[in-house]
Amino acid sequence: MHAWTAPEVPGLPVAGPSVQVHDTATGGLVTVAPHDGPARMYVCGITPYDATHLGHAATYIAFDLLNRAWRAAGHDVAYVQNVTDVDDPLLERATKVGVDWVALAERETELFRQDMAALRVIPPDHFVGAVESISLVVDLVQRLDAAGSVYRVDDDLYFSVTADDAFGEISGWDRDQMLAVFGDRGGDPERPGKKDPLDCVLWRAERPGEPAWDSALGRGRPGWHVECTAIALQYLGSTFDVQGGGSDLVFPHHEMCASEAQVAEPGHRFARAYVHAGMVGYDGEKMSKSRGNLVFVSALRNSDIDPAAIRLALLRHHYRDDWEWTDAELWAAVDTLADWRRALALGAGAPAGPVVSAVLEALADDLDAPTALEAVDSWVAATLGQDGLADTSDPDAATTVYRLLDASLGLAL
Ligand code: 5CA
Ligand code: ZN
């Protein structure tokens, strides 16, 4: 499917440093850089039944920082994102509100595109729906079957997690931890007939009233995890640099994706790094569609909030932290942007070189946007505040800082 309109990304006067991010699988910082060709990134996309709340926005902006840090370091980037446009939660919502599931998915996906464009998130090169990927999923399930890792419960097909010796290495969790969340995150640990409670559905046979497609696996629809595995393998190859998403995807989603891929492509690690954004909360709980405690990007946009202020408010938090959205932080961001625009309107200002280095270094160091923003705050304070700037004033400072904010932070002022 089509993505959204790409923002302009201006060039920078200097190249950024090589980029390090926190890898969940190893628990430490790793350098992420292309091995041959572009840097390759897969970020798990939305399930389009209730588009873009601020938690989604924070996660996609985090990976947008990585995209921009890679570009600043001189790399080309190949970026793929899926849309889970057929899955249980989407079908349940469509039934509940009495709309056609296809229409619901299309409407919410379109809203997501508009939100991402407004927030100046660089679009993926491939924005791929599950429905349009059914043949990829069927092929992959057949390969997994040939590798002996698929079995049947009634007419549903399951992946045997014991087929991958490395199962568990992404989350690092023990079985009790896995079992504690599996049922709440799309799994069915209690289903009779499974070989291991943690095994996951690859192909779900048709149920009355549910959509289904004819295939060599019988009539049915894809399971969730295998959708991302199939799309990533197709568009990025057997090994790529980063798989990303929110921390709610560490287990089972990214664990299952990795195991399925590693059974289908023996000897290849799926992603070199697994990068996870913290959860944004609101009113004391994780912001989630099932809890209904949502603040929508589109609602803020419809109230004439500058999307750059939304983006700035989100960037004030490190992407790995769990934190709570408050309206006060949004209003603070609105005020900050007014100050920044005043400083930039002066043209000349405090020397730009140090703020360029500080921002690029902070972002290359595990996407540390809060530190980058502090460097900008200091430049703004120095530019607005000082008498005696004349001696050190940089006549082109504003031009450089504009470009810096736009290219590396996605803030086009
Ligand atoms: N379609 C699947 C991924 S394949 C899915 O998780 N969809 S989602 O719509 O539920 O979430 C989309 C992305 O937003 C995921 O990366 C998810 O981890 C992230 N996300 C969801 N809720 C939050 C939240 N409260 N804070 C931060 N990120 C969130
Ligand atoms: Zn996914």
mmCIF file with all atom_site columns, C-alpha atoms in Angstrom, residues 18-128:
data_model
loop_
_atom_site.group_PDB
_atom_site.id
_atom_site.type_symbol
_atom_site.label_atom_id
_atom_site.label_alt_id
_atom_site.label_comp_id
_atom_site.label_asym_id
_atom_site.label_entity_id
_atom_site.label_seq_id
_atom_site.pdbx_PDB_ins_code
_atom_site.Cartn_x
_atom_site.Cartn_y
_atom_site.Cartn_z
_atom_site.occupancy
_atom_site.B_iso_or_equiv
_atom_site.pdbx_formal_charge
_atom_site.auth_seq_id
_atom_site.auth_comp_id
_atom_site.auth_asym_id
_atom_site.auth_atom_id
_atom_site.pdbx_PDB_model_num
ATOM 1   C CA . SER A 1 18  ? 28.207  6.251   13.984 1.00 0.00 ? 18  SER A CA 1
ATOM 2   C CA . VAL A 1 19  ? 25.004  5.272   15.737 1.00 0.00 ? 19  VAL A CA 1
ATOM 3   C CA . GLN A 1 20  ? 24.579  3.213   18.874 1.00 0.00 ? 20  GLN A CA 1
ATOM 4   C CA . VAL A 1 21  ? 21.278  1.904   20.217 1.00 0.00 ? 21  VAL A CA 1
ATOM 5   C CA . HIS A 1 22  ? 20.188  -0.348  23.050 1.00 0.00 ? 22  HIS A CA 1
ATOM 6   C CA . ASP A 1 23  ? 19.627  -3.921  21.922 1.00 0.00 ? 23  ASP A CA 1
ATOM 7   C CA . THR A 1 24  ? 17.090  -5.839  24.008 1.00 0.00 ? 24  THR A CA 1
ATOM 8   C CA . ALA A 1 25  ? 18.611  -9.210  23.066 1.00 0.00 ? 25  ALA A CA 1
ATOM 9   C CA . THR A 1 26  ? 22.081  -8.425  24.435 1.00 0.00 ? 26  THR A CA 1
ATOM 10  C CA . GLY A 1 27  ? 20.921  -5.874  26.998 1.00 0.00 ? 27  GLY A CA 1
ATOM 11  C CA . GLY A 1 28  ? 23.558  -3.353  26.003 1.00 0.00 ? 28  GLY A CA 1
ATOM 12  C CA . LEU A 1 29  ? 24.456  -0.680  23.484 1.00 0.00 ? 29  LEU A CA 1
ATOM 13  C CA . VAL A 1 30  ? 25.422  -1.874  20.024 1.00 0.00 ? 30  VAL A CA 1
ATOM 14  C CA . THR A 1 31  ? 26.620  -0.007  16.977 1.00 0.00 ? 31  THR A CA 1
ATOM 15  C CA . VAL A 1 32  ? 24.075  -0.275  14.192 1.00 0.00 ? 32  VAL A CA 1
ATOM 16  C CA . ALA A 1 33  ? 25.449  0.323   10.719 1.00 0.00 ? 33  ALA A CA 1
ATOM 17  C CA . PRO A 1 34  ? 24.934  -1.125  7.271  1.00 0.00 ? 34  PRO A CA 1
ATOM 18  C CA . HIS A 1 35  ? 26.860  -4.277  6.344  1.00 0.00 ? 35  HIS A CA 1
ATOM 19  C CA . ASP A 1 36  ? 26.313  -4.122  2.628  1.00 0.00 ? 36  ASP A CA 1
ATOM 20  C CA . GLY A 1 37  ? 24.056  -1.617  0.944  1.00 0.00 ? 37  GLY A CA 1
ATOM 21  C CA . PRO A 1 38  ? 21.746  0.468   3.099  1.00 0.00 ? 38  PRO A CA 1
ATOM 22  C CA . ALA A 1 39  ? 21.035  0.263   6.809  1.00 0.00 ? 39  ALA A CA 1
ATOM 23  C CA . ARG A 1 40  ? 17.945  -1.936  7.044  1.00 0.00 ? 40  ARG A CA 1
ATOM 24  C CA . MET A 1 41  ? 15.134  -1.382  9.524  1.00 0.00 ? 41  MET A CA 1
ATOM 25  C CA . TYR A 1 42  ? 11.771  -3.041  10.131 1.00 0.00 ? 42  TYR A CA 1
ATOM 26  C CA . VAL A 1 43  ? 9.390   -1.312  12.527 1.00 0.00 ? 43  VAL A CA 1
ATOM 27  C CA . CYS A 1 44  ? 6.158   -2.992  13.541 1.00 0.00 ? 44  CYS A CA 1
ATOM 28  C CA . GLY A 1 45  ? 3.224   -0.956  12.322 1.00 0.00 ? 45  GLY A CA 1
ATOM 29  C CA . ILE A 1 46  ? -0.248  -0.272  13.610 1.00 0.00 ? 46  ILE A CA 1
ATOM 30  C CA . THR A 1 47  ? -3.274  -2.496  13.866 1.00 0.00 ? 47  THR A CA 1
ATOM 31  C CA . PRO A 1 48  ? -5.610  0.019   12.258 1.00 0.00 ? 48  PRO A CA 1
ATOM 32  C CA . TYR A 1 49  ? -8.733  0.121   14.348 1.00 0.00 ? 49  TYR A CA 1
ATOM 33  C CA . ASP A 1 50  ? -8.083  3.269   16.366 1.00 0.00 ? 50  ASP A CA 1
ATOM 34  C CA . ALA A 1 51  ? -5.335  5.298   14.816 1.00 0.00 ? 51  ALA A CA 1
ATOM 35  C CA . THR A 1 52  ? -2.577  7.144   16.217 1.00 0.00 ? 52  THR A CA 1
ATOM 36  C CA . HIS A 1 53  ? -2.495  7.798   19.916 1.00 0.00 ? 53  HIS A CA 1
ATOM 37  C CA . LEU A 1 54  ? 0.513   9.499   21.487 1.00 0.00 ? 54  LEU A CA 1
ATOM 38  C CA . GLY A 1 55  ? 2.089   6.161   22.425 1.00 0.00 ? 55  GLY A CA 1
ATOM 39  C CA . HIS A 1 56  ? 2.152   5.111   18.774 1.00 0.00 ? 56  HIS A CA 1
ATOM 40  C CA . ALA A 1 57  ? 3.467   8.544   17.809 1.00 0.00 ? 57  ALA A CA 1
ATOM 41  C CA . ALA A 1 58  ? 6.274   8.356   20.395 1.00 0.00 ? 58  ALA A CA 1
ATOM 42  C CA . THR A 1 59  ? 7.353   4.948   19.104 1.00 0.00 ? 59  THR A CA 1
ATOM 43  C CA . TYR A 1 60  ? 7.394   5.951   15.412 1.00 0.00 ? 60  TYR A CA 1
ATOM 44  C CA . ILE A 1 61  ? 9.204   9.196   16.235 1.00 0.00 ? 61  ILE A CA 1
ATOM 45  C CA . ALA A 1 62  ? 11.860  7.189   18.129 1.00 0.00 ? 62  ALA A CA 1
ATOM 46  C CA . PHE A 1 63  ? 12.588  5.120   15.018 1.00 0.00 ? 63  PHE A CA 1
ATOM 47  C CA . ASP A 1 64  ? 12.430  8.263   12.902 1.00 0.00 ? 64  ASP A CA 1
ATOM 48  C CA . LEU A 1 65  ? 15.327  9.566   15.031 1.00 0.00 ? 65  LEU A CA 1
ATOM 49  C CA . LEU A 1 66  ? 17.271  6.419   14.170 1.00 0.00 ? 66  LEU A CA 1
ATOM 50  C CA . ASN A 1 67  ? 16.465  6.878   10.478 1.00 0.00 ? 67  ASN A CA 1
ATOM 51  C CA . ARG A 1 68  ? 17.678  10.488  10.674 1.00 0.00 ? 68  ARG A CA 1
ATOM 52  C CA . ALA A 1 69  ? 20.793  9.608   12.701 1.00 0.00 ? 69  ALA A CA 1
ATOM 53  C CA . TRP A 1 70  ? 21.738  7.003   10.087 1.00 0.00 ? 70  TRP A CA 1
ATOM 54  C CA . ARG A 1 71  ? 21.234  9.521   7.296  1.00 0.00 ? 71  ARG A CA 1
ATOM 55  C CA . ALA A 1 72  ? 23.291  12.091  9.203  1.00 0.00 ? 72  ALA A CA 1
ATOM 56  C CA . ALA A 1 73  ? 26.058  9.487   9.440  1.00 0.00 ? 73  ALA A CA 1
ATOM 57  C CA . GLY A 1 74  ? 25.966  9.199   5.651  1.00 0.00 ? 74  GLY A CA 1
ATOM 58  C CA . HIS A 1 75  ? 24.069  5.917   5.293  1.00 0.00 ? 75  HIS A CA 1
ATOM 59  C CA . ASP A 1 76  ? 21.254  5.078   2.963  1.00 0.00 ? 76  ASP A CA 1
ATOM 60  C CA . VAL A 1 77  ? 18.310  3.580   4.826  1.00 0.00 ? 77  VAL A CA 1
ATOM 61  C CA . ALA A 1 78  ? 15.916  0.827   3.729  1.00 0.00 ? 78  ALA A CA 1
ATOM 62  C CA . TYR A 1 79  ? 12.879  1.072   5.952  1.00 0.00 ? 79  TYR A CA 1
ATOM 63  C CA . VAL A 1 80  ? 9.906   -1.321  6.045  1.00 0.00 ? 80  VAL A CA 1
ATOM 64  C CA . GLN A 1 81  ? 6.766   -1.075  8.151  1.00 0.00 ? 81  GLN A CA 1
ATOM 65  C CA . ASN A 1 82  ? 3.710   -3.334  8.154  1.00 0.00 ? 82  ASN A CA 1
ATOM 66  C CA . VAL A 1 83  ? 0.042   -2.645  8.774  1.00 0.00 ? 83  VAL A CA 1
ATOM 67  C CA . THR A 1 84  ? -1.781  -5.445  10.604 1.00 0.00 ? 84  THR A CA 1
ATOM 68  C CA . ASP A 1 85  ? -4.895  -4.927  8.527  1.00 0.00 ? 85  ASP A CA 1
ATOM 69  C CA . VAL A 1 86  ? -6.463  -8.266  9.423  1.00 0.00 ? 86  VAL A CA 1
ATOM 70  C CA . ASP A 1 87  ? -6.264  -9.584  13.000 1.00 0.00 ? 87  ASP A CA 1
ATOM 71  C CA . ASP A 1 88  ? -8.519  -10.391 15.945 1.00 0.00 ? 88  ASP A CA 1
ATOM 72  C CA . PRO A 1 89  ? -8.589  -6.941  17.602 1.00 0.00 ? 89  PRO A CA 1
ATOM 73  C CA . LEU A 1 90  ? -9.476  -5.213  14.320 1.00 0.00 ? 90  LEU A CA 1
ATOM 74  C CA . LEU A 1 91  ? -12.243 -7.725  13.537 1.00 0.00 ? 91  LEU A CA 1
ATOM 75  C CA . GLU A 1 92  ? -13.604 -7.508  17.099 1.00 0.00 ? 92  GLU A CA 1
ATOM 76  C CA . ARG A 1 93  ? -13.765 -3.718  16.930 1.00 0.00 ? 93  ARG A CA 1
ATOM 77  C CA . ALA A 1 94  ? -15.436 -3.751  13.510 1.00 0.00 ? 94  ALA A CA 1
ATOM 78  C CA . THR A 1 95  ? -18.087 -6.173  14.779 1.00 0.00 ? 95  THR A CA 1
ATOM 79  C CA . LYS A 1 96  ? -18.605 -4.170  17.951 1.00 0.00 ? 96  LYS A CA 1
ATOM 80  C CA . VAL A 1 97  ? -19.185 -0.872  16.206 1.00 0.00 ? 97  VAL A CA 1
ATOM 81  C CA . GLY A 1 98  ? -20.985 -2.453  13.266 1.00 0.00 ? 98  GLY A CA 1
ATOM 82  C CA . VAL A 1 99  ? -18.684 -1.343  10.447 1.00 0.00 ? 99  VAL A CA 1
ATOM 83  C CA . ASP A 1 100 ? -17.044 -3.305  7.674  1.00 0.00 ? 100 ASP A CA 1
ATOM 84  C CA . TRP A 1 101 ? -13.574 -4.362  8.815  1.00 0.00 ? 101 TRP A CA 1
ATOM 85  C CA . VAL A 1 102 ? -11.982 -3.370  5.501  1.00 0.00 ? 102 VAL A CA 1
ATOM 86  C CA . ALA A 1 103 ? -13.500 0.109   5.666  1.00 0.00 ? 103 ALA A CA 1
ATOM 87  C CA . LEU A 1 104 ? -12.384 0.504   9.287  1.00 0.00 ? 104 LEU A CA 1
ATOM 88  C CA . ALA A 1 105 ? -8.817  -0.543  8.461  1.00 0.00 ? 105 ALA A CA 1
ATOM 89  C CA . GLU A 1 106 ? -8.634  1.746   5.444  1.00 0.00 ? 106 GLU A CA 1
ATOM 90  C CA . ARG A 1 107 ? -10.002 4.727   7.330  1.00 0.00 ? 107 ARG A CA 1
ATOM 91  C CA . GLU A 1 108 ? -7.679  4.333   10.307 1.00 0.00 ? 108 GLU A CA 1
ATOM 92  C CA . THR A 1 109 ? -4.660  3.646   8.119  1.00 0.00 ? 109 THR A CA 1
ATOM 93  C CA . GLU A 1 110 ? -5.357  6.855   6.212  1.00 0.00 ? 110 GLU A CA 1
ATOM 94  C CA . LEU A 1 111 ? -5.628  8.787   9.461  1.00 0.00 ? 111 LEU A CA 1
ATOM 95  C CA . PHE A 1 112 ? -2.300  7.293   10.555 1.00 0.00 ? 112 PHE A CA 1
ATOM 96  C CA . ARG A 1 113 ? -0.688  8.453   7.299  1.00 0.00 ? 113 ARG A CA 1
ATOM 97  C CA . GLN A 1 114 ? -1.932  11.990  7.878  1.00 0.00 ? 114 GLN A CA 1
ATOM 98  C CA . ASP A 1 115 ? -0.707  11.967  11.477 1.00 0.00 ? 115 ASP A CA 1
ATOM 99  C CA . MET A 1 116 ? 2.737   10.683  10.488 1.00 0.00 ? 116 MET A CA 1
ATOM 100 C CA . ALA A 1 117 ? 3.031   13.278  7.717  1.00 0.00 ? 117 ALA A CA 1
ATOM 101 C CA . ALA A 1 118 ? 2.005   16.070  10.117 1.00 0.00 ? 118 ALA A CA 1
ATOM 102 C CA . LEU A 1 119 ? 4.629   14.873  12.619 1.00 0.00 ? 119 LEU A CA 1
ATOM 103 C CA . ARG A 1 120 ? 7.265   14.847  9.852  1.00 0.00 ? 120 ARG A CA 1
ATOM 104 C CA . VAL A 1 121 ? 8.035   11.160  10.255 1.00 0.00 ? 121 VAL A CA 1
ATOM 105 C CA . ILE A 1 122 ? 10.011  9.918   7.248  1.00 0.00 ? 122 ILE A CA 1
ATOM 106 C CA . PRO A 1 123 ? 7.826   7.267   5.581  1.00 0.00 ? 123 PRO A CA 1
ATOM 107 C CA . PRO A 1 124 ? 8.966   3.683   5.116  1.00 0.00 ? 124 PRO A CA 1
ATOM 108 C CA . ASP A 1 125 ? 10.122  2.678   1.633  1.00 0.00 ? 125 ASP A CA 1
ATOM 109 C CA . HIS A 1 126 ? 7.704   -0.229  1.852  1.00 0.00 ? 126 HIS A CA 1
ATOM 110 C CA . PHE A 1 127 ? 4.470   0.160   3.821  1.00 0.00 ? 127 PHE A CA 1
ATOM 111 C CA . VAL A 1 128 ? 2.979   -3.301  3.611  1.00 0.00 ? 128 VAL A CA 1
#
